[in-house]
PDB file of C-alpha atoms in Angstrom:
ATOM      1  CA  MET Y   1      71.773  36.127 144.551  1.00 63.00           C
ATOM      2  CA  PRO Y   2      70.589  39.654 143.814  1.00 70.00           C
ATOM      3  CA  PRO Y   3      72.450  41.679 141.572  1.00 77.00           C
ATOM      4  CA  GLN Y   4      75.332  43.699 143.055  1.00 85.00           C
ATOM      5  CA  LYS Y   5      76.921  47.142 142.113  1.00 85.00           C
ATOM      6  CA  THR Y   6      80.421  47.383 141.229  1.00 85.00           C
ATOM      7  CA  THR Y   7      82.889  49.492 139.109  1.00 81.00           C
ATOM      8  CA  LEU Y   8      84.365  47.638 135.904  1.00 85.00           C
ATOM      9  CA  PRO Y   9      86.211  48.559 133.124  1.00 83.00           C
ATOM     10  CA  LEU Y  10      84.103  49.835 130.303  1.00 87.00           C
ATOM     11  CA  TRP Y  11      84.994  47.106 127.789  1.00 90.00           C
ATOM     12  CA  LEU Y  12      84.145  44.183 130.424  1.00 92.00           C
ATOM     13  CA  ALA Y  13      80.765  46.301 131.223  1.00 91.00           C
ATOM     14  CA  ILE Y  14      80.002  46.547 127.622  1.00 93.00           C
ATOM     15  CA  LEU Y  15      80.697  42.437 127.169  1.00 94.00           C
ATOM     16  CA  LEU Y  16      78.414  41.241 130.209  1.00 94.00           C
ATOM     17  CA  LYS Y  17      75.756  43.603 128.601  1.00 94.00           C
ATOM     18  CA  ARG Y  18      76.008  42.213 125.338  1.00 93.00           C
ATOM     19  CA  GLN Y  19      75.714  38.628 127.185  1.00 94.00           C
ATOM     20  CA  ARG Y  20      72.648  40.135 129.385  1.00 91.00           C
ATOM     21  CA  ARG Y  21      74.849  39.530 132.321  1.00 91.00           C
ATOM     22  CA  ALA Y  22      74.899  43.026 133.565  1.00 92.00           C
ATOM     23  CA  ASN Y  23      73.211  46.456 133.292  1.00 93.00           C
ATOM     24  CA  ILE Y  24      75.160  49.512 133.148  1.00 92.00           C
ATOM     25  CA  VAL Y  25      74.667  52.566 135.125  1.00 91.00           C
ATOM     26  CA  PRO Y  26      75.183  55.564 133.071  1.00 91.00           C
ATOM     27  CA  PRO Y  27      77.287  58.449 134.296  1.00 90.00           C
ATOM     28  CA  PRO Y  28      75.009  61.225 135.773  1.00 91.00           C
ATOM     29  CA  TRP Y  29      76.193  63.688 133.143  1.00 92.00           C
ATOM     30  CA  LEU Y  30      74.330  61.351 130.410  1.00 93.00           C
ATOM     31  CA  TYR Y  31      70.817  61.899 131.682  1.00 94.00           C
ATOM     32  CA  PRO Y  32      68.649  64.579 129.795  1.00 95.00           C
ATOM     33  CA  GLU Y  33      68.537  67.064 132.673  1.00 95.00           C
ATOM     34  CA  ALA Y  34      72.039  67.116 133.043  1.00 94.00           C
ATOM     35  CA  LEU Y  35      72.558  67.544 129.447  1.00 95.00           C
ATOM     36  CA  GLU Y  36      70.278  70.299 129.331  1.00 95.00           C
ATOM     37  CA  GLU Y  37      72.031  72.137 131.863  1.00 94.00           C
ATOM     38  CA  ILE Y  38      75.240  71.728 130.237  1.00 93.00           C
ATOM     39  CA  LEU Y  39      73.903  72.902 127.279  1.00 93.00           C
ATOM     40  CA  GLU Y  40      72.636  75.954 129.292  1.00 93.00           C
ATOM     41  CA  LEU Y  41      76.318  76.525 130.752  1.00 91.00           C
ATOM     42  CA  GLU Y  42      77.459  76.452 126.977  1.00 91.00           C
ATOM     43  CA  THR Y  43      75.180  78.847 125.484  1.00 90.00           C
ATOM     44  CA  GLU Y  44      74.492  81.266 128.287  1.00 90.00           C
ATOM     45  CA  HIS Y  45      77.184  81.039 131.307  1.00 88.00           C
ATOM     46  CA  PHE Y  46      80.125  80.199 128.985  1.00 85.00           C
ATOM     47  CA  PRO Y  47      79.227  81.767 125.612  1.00 84.00           C
ATOM     48  CA  ASP Y  48      82.905  82.649 125.011  1.00 81.00           C
ATOM     49  CA  SER Y  49      84.443  79.650 126.176  1.00 81.00           C
ATOM     50  CA  PHE Y  50      83.966  76.096 126.956  1.00 82.00           C
ATOM     51  CA  SER Y  51      82.214  74.779 130.185  1.00 82.00           C
ATOM     52  CA  LEU Y  52      84.548  73.898 132.961  1.00 79.00           C
ATOM     53  CA  PRO Y  53      85.765  70.293 132.873  1.00 77.00           C
ATOM     54  CA  PRO Y  54      85.638  67.691 135.777  1.00 75.00           C
ATOM     55  CA  VAL Y  55      88.260  68.527 138.640  1.00 72.00           C
ATOM     56  CA  ILE Y  56      91.143  66.338 138.076  1.00 66.00           C
ATOM     57  CA  PRO Y  57      91.863  63.898 141.113  1.00 63.00           C
ATOM     58  CA  PRO Y  58      95.286  63.614 142.482  1.00 61.00           C
ATOM     59  CA  ALA Y  59      97.042  60.625 140.742  1.00 61.00           C
ATOM     60  CA  ARG Y  60      97.849  58.869 143.899  1.00 68.00           C
ATOM     61  CA  GLN Y  61      94.771  57.926 146.173  1.00 68.00           C
ATOM     62  CA  THR Y  62      94.153  55.454 148.798  1.00 72.00           C
ATOM     63  CA  ASP Y  63      91.618  52.607 148.991  1.00 67.00           C
ATOM     64  CA  PHE Y  64      89.381  51.696 151.960  1.00 67.00           C
ATOM     65  CA  MET Y  65      92.260  49.479 153.198  1.00 77.00           C
ATOM     66  CA  GLY Y  66      94.534  52.385 153.386  1.00 78.00           C
ATOM     67  CA  LYS Y  67      96.672  50.877 150.466  1.00 79.00           C
ATOM     68  CA  SER Y  68      97.995  53.358 147.685  1.00 77.00           C
ATOM     69  CA  PHE Y  69      97.090  53.082 144.037  1.00 66.00           C
ATOM     70  CA  TYR Y  70      96.885  55.230 140.902  1.00 64.00           C
ATOM     71  CA  ALA Y  71      93.782  55.695 139.486  1.00 63.00           C
ATOM     72  CA  SER Y  72      93.210  55.737 135.674  1.00 58.00           C
ATOM     73  CA  PRO Y  73      90.441  55.977 133.159  1.00 55.00           C
ATOM     74  CA  PRO Y  74      87.728  54.170 133.590  1.00 53.00           C
ATOM     75  CA  PHE Y  75      88.383  54.444 137.202  1.00 56.00           C
ATOM     76  CA  VAL Y  76      88.696  58.075 137.856  1.00 66.00           C
ATOM     77  CA  GLU Y  77      85.412  59.422 139.272  1.00 68.00           C
ATOM     78  CA  SER Y  78      84.605  61.422 136.126  1.00 67.00           C
ATOM     79  CA  CYS Y  79      84.256  58.261 134.096  1.00 67.00           C
ATOM     80  CA  THR Y  80      82.043  56.532 136.638  1.00 69.00           C
ATOM     81  CA  ALA Y  81      78.328  56.785 138.032  1.00 72.00           C
ATOM     82  CA  SER Y  82      79.916  58.797 140.693  1.00 74.00           C
ATOM     83  CA  ALA Y  83      80.871  61.594 138.191  1.00 78.00           C
ATOM     84  CA  VAL Y  84      79.317  65.178 138.724  1.00 81.00           C
ATOM     85  CA  PRO Y  85      76.317  65.875 136.600  1.00 84.00           C
ATOM     86  CA  ASN Y  86      77.491  68.982 135.116  1.00 86.00           C
ATOM     87  CA  ALA Y  87      80.620  68.646 133.937  1.00 86.00           C
ATOM     88  CA  LEU Y  88      81.698  66.504 130.794  1.00 89.00           C
ATOM     89  CA  PRO Y  89      84.820  64.383 131.091  1.00 86.00           C
ATOM     90  CA  TYR Y  90      87.641  64.489 128.180  1.00 84.00           C
ATOM     91  CA  HIS Y  91      86.160  61.330 126.479  1.00 86.00           C
ATOM     92  CA  TRP Y  92      82.632  62.243 127.012  1.00 90.00           C
ATOM     93  CA  TYR Y  93      82.027  61.866 123.268  1.00 91.00           C
ATOM     94  CA  GLU Y  94      83.451  58.341 122.937  1.00 91.00           C
ATOM     95  CA  LEU Y  95      81.813  57.249 126.084  1.00 90.00           C
ATOM     96  CA  SER Y  96      78.508  58.483 125.343  1.00 93.00           C
ATOM     97  CA  GLU Y  97      78.468  56.829 121.745  1.00 94.00           C
ATOM     98  CA  MET Y  98      79.493  53.442 123.398  1.00 93.00           C
ATOM     99  CA  LEU Y  99      76.914  53.183 126.078  1.00 94.00           C
ATOM    100  CA  LEU Y 100      74.331  54.482 123.429  1.00 95.00           C
ATOM    101  CA  ASN Y 101      75.268  51.803 121.146  1.00 95.00           C
ATOM    102  CA  ALA Y 102      75.645  49.025 123.681  1.00 93.00           C
ATOM    103  CA  ALA Y 103      73.264  49.699 126.550  1.00 93.00           C
ATOM    104  CA  SER Y 104      70.636  52.291 125.479  1.00 94.00           C
ATOM    105  CA  ASP Y 105      67.920  50.402 127.330  1.00 94.00           C
ATOM    106  CA  ASP Y 106      70.045  51.533 130.522  1.00 94.00           C
ATOM    107  CA  VAL Y 107      69.956  55.160 129.445  1.00 94.00           C
ATOM    108  CA  SER Y 108      66.933  57.600 130.324  1.00 92.00           C
ATOM    109  CA  GLU Y 109      65.257  58.695 127.135  1.00 94.00           C
ATOM    110  CA  PRO Y 110      68.065  57.601 124.811  1.00 95.00           C
ATOM    111  CA  ASP Y 111      66.787  59.709 121.837  1.00 96.00           C
ATOM    112  CA  ARG Y 112      66.618  62.658 123.806  1.00 96.00           C
ATOM    113  CA  VAL Y 113      69.997  62.362 124.968  1.00 96.00           C
ATOM    114  CA  ARG Y 114      71.242  61.625 121.448  1.00 96.00           C
ATOM    115  CA  GLN Y 115      69.794  65.106 120.473  1.00 96.00           C
ATOM    116  CA  LEU Y 116      71.025  66.828 123.383  1.00 96.00           C
ATOM    117  CA  LEU Y 117      74.660  65.147 122.778  1.00 95.00           C
ATOM    118  CA  ARG Y 118      74.497  66.471 119.030  1.00 94.00           C
ATOM    119  CA  ASP Y 119      73.487  70.035 120.176  1.00 95.00           C
ATOM    120  CA  VAL Y 120      76.379  70.181 122.647  1.00 94.00           C
ATOM    121  CA  ARG Y 121      78.654  69.123 120.187  1.00 92.00           C
ATOM    122  CA  GLU Y 122      77.651  71.633 117.636  1.00 92.00           C
ATOM    123  CA  VAL Y 123      77.731  74.443 119.972  1.00 92.00           C
ATOM    124  CA  ARG Y 124      81.195  73.552 121.226  1.00 90.00           C
ATOM    125  CA  LEU Y 125      82.777  73.123 117.727  1.00 87.00           C
ATOM    126  CA  ALA Y 126      81.129  76.375 116.662  1.00 87.00           C
ATOM    127  CA  LYS Y 127      82.753  78.192 119.669  1.00 86.00           C
ATOM    128  CA  MET Y 128      86.191  76.286 118.924  1.00 81.00           C
ATOM    129  CA  ARG Y 129      86.098  77.477 115.279  1.00 80.00           C
ATOM    130  CA  LYS Y 130      85.112  81.163 116.336  1.00 80.00           C
ATOM    131  CA  GLU Y 131      87.859  81.053 118.879  1.00 73.00           C
ATOM    132  CA  VAL Y 132      90.313  80.071 116.117  1.00 71.00           C
ATOM    133  CA  GLU Y 133      89.159  82.470 113.538  1.00 68.00           C
ATOM    134  CA  HIS Y 134      90.158  85.357 115.932  1.00 65.00           C
ATOM    135  CA  LEU Y 135      93.929  84.517 115.508  1.00 62.00           C
ATOM    136  CA  SER Y 136      95.507  87.064 113.670  1.00 57.00           C
ATOM    137  CA  GLY Y 137      99.166  85.622 113.339  1.00 56.00           C
ATOM    138  CA  ASP Y 138     100.526  87.936 116.093  1.00 59.00           C
ATOM    139  CA  GLY Y 139     101.839  85.608 118.221  1.00 56.00           C
ATOM    140  CA  GLU Y 140      98.666  85.323 120.315  1.00 60.00           C
ATOM    141  CA  GLY Y 141      97.222  82.534 121.453  1.00 64.00           C
ATOM    142  CA  THR Y 142      93.619  81.021 122.352  1.00 68.00           C
ATOM    143  CA  ARG Y 143      92.329  78.685 125.284  1.00 73.00           C
ATOM    144  CA  LEU Y 144      90.695  75.303 124.340  1.00 73.00           C
ATOM    145  CA  ASP Y 145      90.320  74.265 128.235  1.00 77.00           C
ATOM    146  CA  GLY Y 146      87.445  71.670 128.525  1.00 80.00           C
ATOM    147  CA  LEU Y 147      87.680  70.538 124.782  1.00 81.00           C
ATOM    148  CA  GLY Y 148      87.213  66.765 124.694  1.00 84.00           C
ATOM    149  CA  ALA Y 149      89.483  64.171 122.701  1.00 83.00           C
ATOM    150  CA  MET Y 150      87.107  63.417 119.942  1.00 85.00           C
ATOM    151  CA  GLU Y 151      86.532  67.113 119.485  1.00 84.00           C
ATOM    152  CA  LEU Y 152      90.203  68.025 119.270  1.00 80.00           C
ATOM    153  CA  SER Y 153      90.825  64.978 116.930  1.00 81.00           C
ATOM    154  CA  GLU Y 154      87.869  65.872 114.280  1.00 78.00           C
ATOM    155  CA  SER Y 155      88.950  69.496 114.294  1.00 74.00           C
ATOM    156  CA  ARG Y 156      92.540  68.568 113.814  1.00 73.00           C
ATOM    157  CA  GLY Y 157      92.585  69.248 109.912  1.00 70.00           C
ATOM    158  CA  PHE Y 158      90.905  72.529 110.610  1.00 68.00           C
ATOM    159  CA  LEU Y 159      93.345  73.723 113.304  1.00 66.00           C
ATOM    160  CA  THR Y 160      96.341  72.510 111.202  1.00 67.00           C
ATOM    161  CA  GLY Y 161      94.995  74.377 108.154  1.00 69.00           C
ATOM    162  CA  VAL Y 162      94.598  77.800 110.489  1.00 64.00           C
ATOM    163  CA  ILE Y 163      97.850  77.267 111.796  1.00 66.00           C
ATOM    164  CA  ASP Y 164      99.476  76.825 108.482  1.00 70.00           C
ATOM    165  CA  GLY Y 165      97.782  79.797 107.114  1.00 68.00           C
ATOM    166  CA  LEU Y 166      98.912  81.859 109.997  1.00 65.00           C
ATOM    167  CA  ARG Y 167     102.576  80.601 109.321  1.00 69.00           C
ATOM    168  CA  LYS Y 168     102.254  81.917 105.954  1.00 73.00           C
ATOM    169  CA  ILE Y 169     100.817  85.078 106.939  1.00 67.00           C
ATOM    170  CA  ASP Y 170     104.211  85.462 109.306  1.00 67.00           C
ATOM    171  CA  ALA Y 171     106.363  84.684 106.543  1.00 69.00           C
ATOM    172  CA  SER Y 172     104.922  87.117 104.002  1.00 72.00           C
ATOM    173  CA  ARG Y 173     105.047  89.727 107.009  1.00 71.00           C
ATOM    174  CA  GLU Y 174     108.687  89.082 107.904  1.00 71.00           C
ATOM    175  CA  GLN Y 175     109.666  89.275 103.988  1.00 75.00           C
ATOM    176  CA  ALA Y 176     107.942  92.624 103.534  1.00 75.00           C
ATOM    177  CA  ARG Y 177     109.488  93.848 106.715  1.00 77.00           C
ATOM    178  CA  ARG Y 178     113.240  92.860 105.602  1.00 81.00           C
ATOM    179  CA  GLU Y 179     112.371  94.086 101.861  1.00 79.00           C
ATOM    180  CA  ARG Y 180     111.182  97.707 103.374  1.00 82.00           C
ATOM    181  CA  GLU Y 181     114.718  97.454 105.571  1.00 82.00           C
ATOM    182  CA  GLU Y 182     116.656  96.674 102.578  1.00 81.00           C
ATOM    183  CA  GLU Y 183     114.871  99.613 100.661  1.00 80.00           C
ATOM    184  CA  GLU Y 184     115.832 101.959 103.681  1.00 81.00           C
ATOM    185  CA  ARG Y 185     119.414 100.839 103.721  1.00 78.00           C
ATOM    186  CA  GLU Y 186     119.707 101.496 100.092  1.00 76.00           C
ATOM    187  CA  ARG Y 187     117.902 104.828 100.064  1.00 77.00           C
ATOM    188  CA  ARG Y 188     120.074 106.005 103.163  1.00 76.00           C
ATOM    189  CA  GLY Y 189     123.295 104.840 101.034  1.00 67.00           C
ATOM    190  CA  TYR Y 190     122.133 106.607  97.996  1.00 58.00           C
ATOM    191  CA  ASN Y 191     121.549 109.775  99.952  1.00 59.00           C
ATOM    192  CA  ASP Y 192     125.289 109.430 101.572  1.00 55.00           C
ATOM    193  CA  ASP Y 193     126.873 109.339  98.200  1.00 54.00           C
ATOM    194  CA  GLU Y 194     125.119 112.546  97.026  1.00 53.00           C
ATOM    195  CA  TYR Y 195     126.434 114.099 100.097  1.00 50.00           C
ATOM    196  CA  ASP Y 196     129.909 113.015  99.539  1.00 53.00           C
ATOM    197  CA  GLU Y 197     130.017 114.048  95.875  1.00 53.00           C
ATOM    198  CA  GLU Y 198     128.859 117.650  97.111  1.00 53.00           C
ATOM    199  CA  ASP Y 199     131.681 117.725  99.486  1.00 52.00           C
ATOM    200  CA  ASP Y 200     134.172 116.735  96.885  1.00 52.00           C
ATOM    201  CA  GLU Y 201     132.852 119.401  94.431  1.00 54.00           C
ATOM    202  CA  MET Y 202     133.218 121.819  97.404  1.00 52.00           C
ATOM    203  CA  THR Y 203     136.683 121.164  98.168  1.00 53.00           C
TER     204      THR Y 203
END
């Protein structure tokens, strides 16, 4: 029987691959040409933000028999071989690591792909640090649209440190403002007392 193409959960596909009972078709964004395009998007077209993520499909979909179902990873299009080639899904880093570890022979130019993935990751992490460093504690925010799950997880310590620092800055500013207001009230009270004494002397 010739091999047939089907969509399987990632864990099952990797299990069958390790048993040499299946080959895995990598998603289109895991090819060298696609990663080069994504790297170009990150560096030239989106220098101050992140490249656009895949379009989120509607939660409720209909199969070929007309039955309704709710798609979830790994069956959403961005996690399959039908994904768009120039957009990274939310779990792009985890998917690429697992596929390269379990099915590197199914990936075109795996060494080149690993290098491009490292380049993309470094560019995106540098942009995230740059975005966060622009925060001054005045209540403004920053957008992290398109950032992946692993990128957020790896930068959690850095982000929480920045947030704690901004909170301390806000607290010190608030304390300084209160001290200035208190000094101003005391100064006004002192001046009012002087005016009262002058009025008493004149009467």
